[in-house]
């Protein structure tokens, strides 16, 4: 009887140990799943970028500086060509006007009303001037 109880005790001990080990493995697996999901969410977040000169935010799609007049420039200047062409161009106000007139004469760019043109030129002069 005594030895039967001892075997039963050892048996119970092994079972409890197994349950603990399986529980621990499961817990670790869940924890690493959560950690991986968090890492993926972190990586998917678009990185906010800033213009080093003005400290203003860059639009995540056009990469243009989101300063005064930005929405007008996005609306009027981002349809025909990549905005890279604008970002890499450096011109004073008169030269920007020349570029616009050239696109209007040669490339099918529409004429702007004077308020819109003013807004665009001031934006370009301020943020992509030289
Ligand atoms: C109707 C289409 C159209 C729109 C809208 C447009 N562009 Fe252009 N733009 C062009 C074309 C076409 C070119 C020539 C592209 C090439 O050479 O690959 C060009 C070229 C340019 C260049 C390069 C000029 C050079 O001499 O190299 C700049 C800078 C530019 N565009 C700025 C702008 C800005 C700023 C606006 C908004 C006011 C704008 N574009 C809107 C069609 C357009």
PDB file of C-alpha atoms in Angstrom, residues 16-121:
ATOM      1  CA  UNK A  16       2.135  18.353 -12.776  1.00  0.00           C
ATOM      2  CA  UNK A  17       5.621  18.922 -14.158  1.00  0.00           C
ATOM      3  CA  UNK A  18       4.377  18.218 -17.707  1.00  0.00           C
ATOM      4  CA  UNK A  19       1.488  20.616 -17.327  1.00  0.00           C
ATOM      5  CA  UNK A  20       3.865  23.319 -16.128  1.00  0.00           C
ATOM      6  CA  UNK A  21       6.308  22.745 -19.004  1.00  0.00           C
ATOM      7  CA  UNK A  22       3.564  22.739 -21.645  1.00  0.00           C
ATOM      8  CA  UNK A  23       2.064  25.855 -20.062  1.00  0.00           C
ATOM      9  CA  UNK A  24       5.412  27.619 -20.131  1.00  0.00           C
ATOM     10  CA  UNK A  25       6.027  26.715 -23.797  1.00  0.00           C
ATOM     11  CA  UNK A  26       2.560  27.948 -24.729  1.00  0.00           C
ATOM     12  CA  UNK A  27       3.044  31.171 -22.794  1.00  0.00           C
ATOM     13  CA  UNK A  28       6.384  31.872 -24.492  1.00  0.00           C
ATOM     14  CA  UNK A  29       4.940  31.137 -27.943  1.00  0.00           C
ATOM     15  CA  UNK A  30       2.055  33.559 -27.345  1.00  0.00           C
ATOM     16  CA  UNK A  31       4.399  36.191 -26.033  1.00  0.00           C
ATOM     17  CA  UNK A  32       6.653  36.028 -29.092  1.00  0.00           C
ATOM     18  CA  UNK A  33       3.589  36.169 -31.373  1.00  0.00           C
ATOM     19  CA  UNK A  34       2.506  39.417 -29.702  1.00  0.00           C
ATOM     20  CA  UNK A  35       6.046  40.784 -29.911  1.00  0.00           C
ATOM     21  CA  UNK A  36       6.222  39.972 -33.637  1.00  0.00           C
ATOM     22  CA  UNK A  37       2.829  41.580 -34.291  1.00  0.00           C
ATOM     23  CA  UNK A  38       3.987  44.725 -32.481  1.00  0.00           C
ATOM     24  CA  UNK A  39       7.210  44.812 -34.492  1.00  0.00           C
ATOM     25  CA  UNK A  40       5.249  44.480 -37.745  1.00  0.00           C
ATOM     26  CA  UNK A  41       2.866  47.299 -36.754  1.00  0.00           C
ATOM     27  CA  UNK A  42       5.856  49.488 -35.902  1.00  0.00           C
ATOM     28  CA  UNK A  43       7.538  48.786 -39.250  1.00  0.00           C
ATOM     29  CA  UNK A  44       4.354  49.515 -41.225  1.00  0.00           C
ATOM     30  CA  UNK A  45       3.931  52.957 -39.693  1.00  0.00           C
ATOM     31  CA  UNK A  46       4.873  55.585 -42.290  1.00  0.00           C
ATOM     32  CA  UNK A  47       7.888  57.526 -41.100  1.00  0.00           C
ATOM     33  CA  UNK A  48       7.180  61.230 -40.723  1.00  0.00           C
ATOM     34  CA  UNK A  49       9.875  63.218 -42.480  1.00  0.00           C
ATOM     35  CA  UNK A  50      10.837  66.815 -42.024  1.00  0.00           C
ATOM     36  CA  UNK A  51      12.560  69.349 -44.212  1.00  0.00           C
ATOM     37  CA  UNK A  52      15.913  70.036 -42.524  1.00  0.00           C
ATOM     38  CA  UNK A  53      16.000  73.725 -43.496  1.00  0.00           C
ATOM     39  CA  UNK A  54      12.505  74.826 -42.436  1.00  0.00           C
ATOM     40  CA  UNK A  55      11.738  72.040 -39.956  1.00  0.00           C
ATOM     41  CA  UNK A  56       8.355  71.621 -41.692  1.00  0.00           C
ATOM     42  CA  UNK A  57       6.807  68.231 -42.329  1.00  0.00           C
ATOM     43  CA  UNK A  58       7.114  66.627 -45.753  1.00  0.00           C
ATOM     44  CA  UNK A  59       3.976  65.152 -47.259  1.00  0.00           C
ATOM     45  CA  UNK A  60       4.436  61.378 -47.079  1.00  0.00           C
ATOM     46  CA  UNK A  61       3.327  60.881 -50.679  1.00  0.00           C
ATOM     47  CA  UNK A  62       4.623  63.887 -52.617  1.00  0.00           C
ATOM     48  CA  UNK A  63       7.589  64.558 -50.266  1.00  0.00           C
ATOM     49  CA  UNK A  64       6.913  68.266 -50.803  1.00  0.00           C
ATOM     50  CA  UNK A  65       7.255  70.663 -47.875  1.00  0.00           C
ATOM     51  CA  UNK A  66       3.868  71.206 -46.256  1.00  0.00           C
ATOM     52  CA  UNK A  67       4.219  74.959 -45.914  1.00  0.00           C
ATOM     53  CA  UNK A  68       1.889  77.839 -46.824  1.00  0.00           C
ATOM     54  CA  UNK A  69       0.168  77.109 -50.121  1.00  0.00           C
ATOM     55  CA  UNK A  70       1.037  73.412 -50.141  1.00  0.00           C
ATOM     56  CA  UNK A  71      -2.510  72.167 -50.900  1.00  0.00           C
ATOM     57  CA  UNK A  72      -2.726  74.380 -53.998  1.00  0.00           C
ATOM     58  CA  UNK A  73       0.655  73.170 -55.253  1.00  0.00           C
ATOM     59  CA  UNK A  74      -0.294  69.544 -54.652  1.00  0.00           C
ATOM     60  CA  UNK A  75      -3.537  70.081 -56.564  1.00  0.00           C
ATOM     61  CA  UNK A  76      -1.982  71.948 -59.519  1.00  0.00           C
ATOM     62  CA  UNK A  77       1.515  70.486 -59.829  1.00  0.00           C
ATOM     63  CA  UNK A  78       1.361  66.807 -58.932  1.00  0.00           C
ATOM     64  CA  UNK A  79      -0.641  65.336 -61.808  1.00  0.00           C
ATOM     65  CA  UNK A  80       1.665  65.283 -64.825  1.00  0.00           C
ATOM     66  CA  UNK A  81       5.032  64.391 -63.433  1.00  0.00           C
ATOM     67  CA  UNK A  82       6.633  63.098 -60.261  1.00  0.00           C
ATOM     68  CA  UNK A  83       7.113  65.836 -57.665  1.00  0.00           C
ATOM     69  CA  UNK A  84      10.810  64.905 -57.657  1.00  0.00           C
ATOM     70  CA  UNK A  85      11.052  67.215 -60.690  1.00  0.00           C
ATOM     71  CA  UNK A  86       9.850  70.098 -58.479  1.00  0.00           C
ATOM     72  CA  UNK A  87      11.872  69.141 -55.397  1.00  0.00           C
ATOM     73  CA  UNK A  88      15.127  69.013 -57.317  1.00  0.00           C
ATOM     74  CA  UNK A  89      14.565  72.303 -59.169  1.00  0.00           C
ATOM     75  CA  UNK A  90      16.014  75.464 -57.637  1.00  0.00           C
ATOM     76  CA  UNK A  91      14.891  78.803 -59.004  1.00  0.00           C
ATOM     77  CA  UNK A  92      14.053  82.302 -57.895  1.00  0.00           C
ATOM     78  CA  UNK A  93      10.530  83.655 -58.307  1.00  0.00           C
ATOM     79  CA  UNK A  94      11.110  84.946 -61.873  1.00  0.00           C
ATOM     80  CA  UNK A  95      12.653  81.645 -62.941  1.00  0.00           C
ATOM     81  CA  UNK A  96       9.780  79.671 -61.424  1.00  0.00           C
ATOM     82  CA  UNK A  97       7.395  81.893 -63.398  1.00  0.00           C
ATOM     83  CA  UNK A  98       9.430  81.126 -66.534  1.00  0.00           C
ATOM     84  CA  UNK A  99       9.106  77.395 -65.846  1.00  0.00           C
ATOM     85  CA  UNK A 100       5.339  77.757 -65.429  1.00  0.00           C
ATOM     86  CA  UNK A 101       5.005  79.846 -68.593  1.00  0.00           C
ATOM     87  CA  UNK A 102       7.084  77.271 -70.468  1.00  0.00           C
ATOM     88  CA  UNK A 103       4.835  74.414 -69.287  1.00  0.00           C
ATOM     89  CA  UNK A 104       1.784  76.496 -70.221  1.00  0.00           C
ATOM     90  CA  UNK A 105       3.181  77.191 -73.701  1.00  0.00           C
ATOM     91  CA  UNK A 106       4.641  73.745 -74.436  1.00  0.00           C
ATOM     92  CA  UNK A 107       3.283  71.114 -72.062  1.00  0.00           C
ATOM     93  CA  UNK A 108      -0.420  71.746 -71.736  1.00  0.00           C
ATOM     94  CA  UNK A 109      -0.331  73.288 -68.259  1.00  0.00           C
ATOM     95  CA  UNK A 110      -3.481  75.348 -67.747  1.00  0.00           C
ATOM     96  CA  UNK A 111      -3.503  79.107 -67.056  1.00  0.00           C
ATOM     97  CA  UNK A 112      -4.007  79.951 -63.391  1.00  0.00           C
ATOM     98  CA  UNK A 113      -6.061  82.819 -62.020  1.00  0.00           C
ATOM     99  CA  UNK A 114      -3.782  85.439 -60.497  1.00  0.00           C
ATOM    100  CA  UNK A 115      -4.501  84.483 -56.883  1.00  0.00           C
ATOM    101  CA  UNK A 116      -3.632  80.815 -57.525  1.00  0.00           C
ATOM    102  CA  UNK A 117      -0.499  81.763 -59.455  1.00  0.00           C
ATOM    103  CA  UNK A 118       0.537  84.091 -56.631  1.00  0.00           C
ATOM    104  CA  UNK A 119       0.091  81.294 -54.065  1.00  0.00           C
ATOM    105  CA  UNK A 120       2.077  78.805 -56.165  1.00  0.00           C
ATOM    106  CA  UNK A 121       4.924  81.235 -56.883  1.00  0.00           C
TER     107      UNK A 121
END
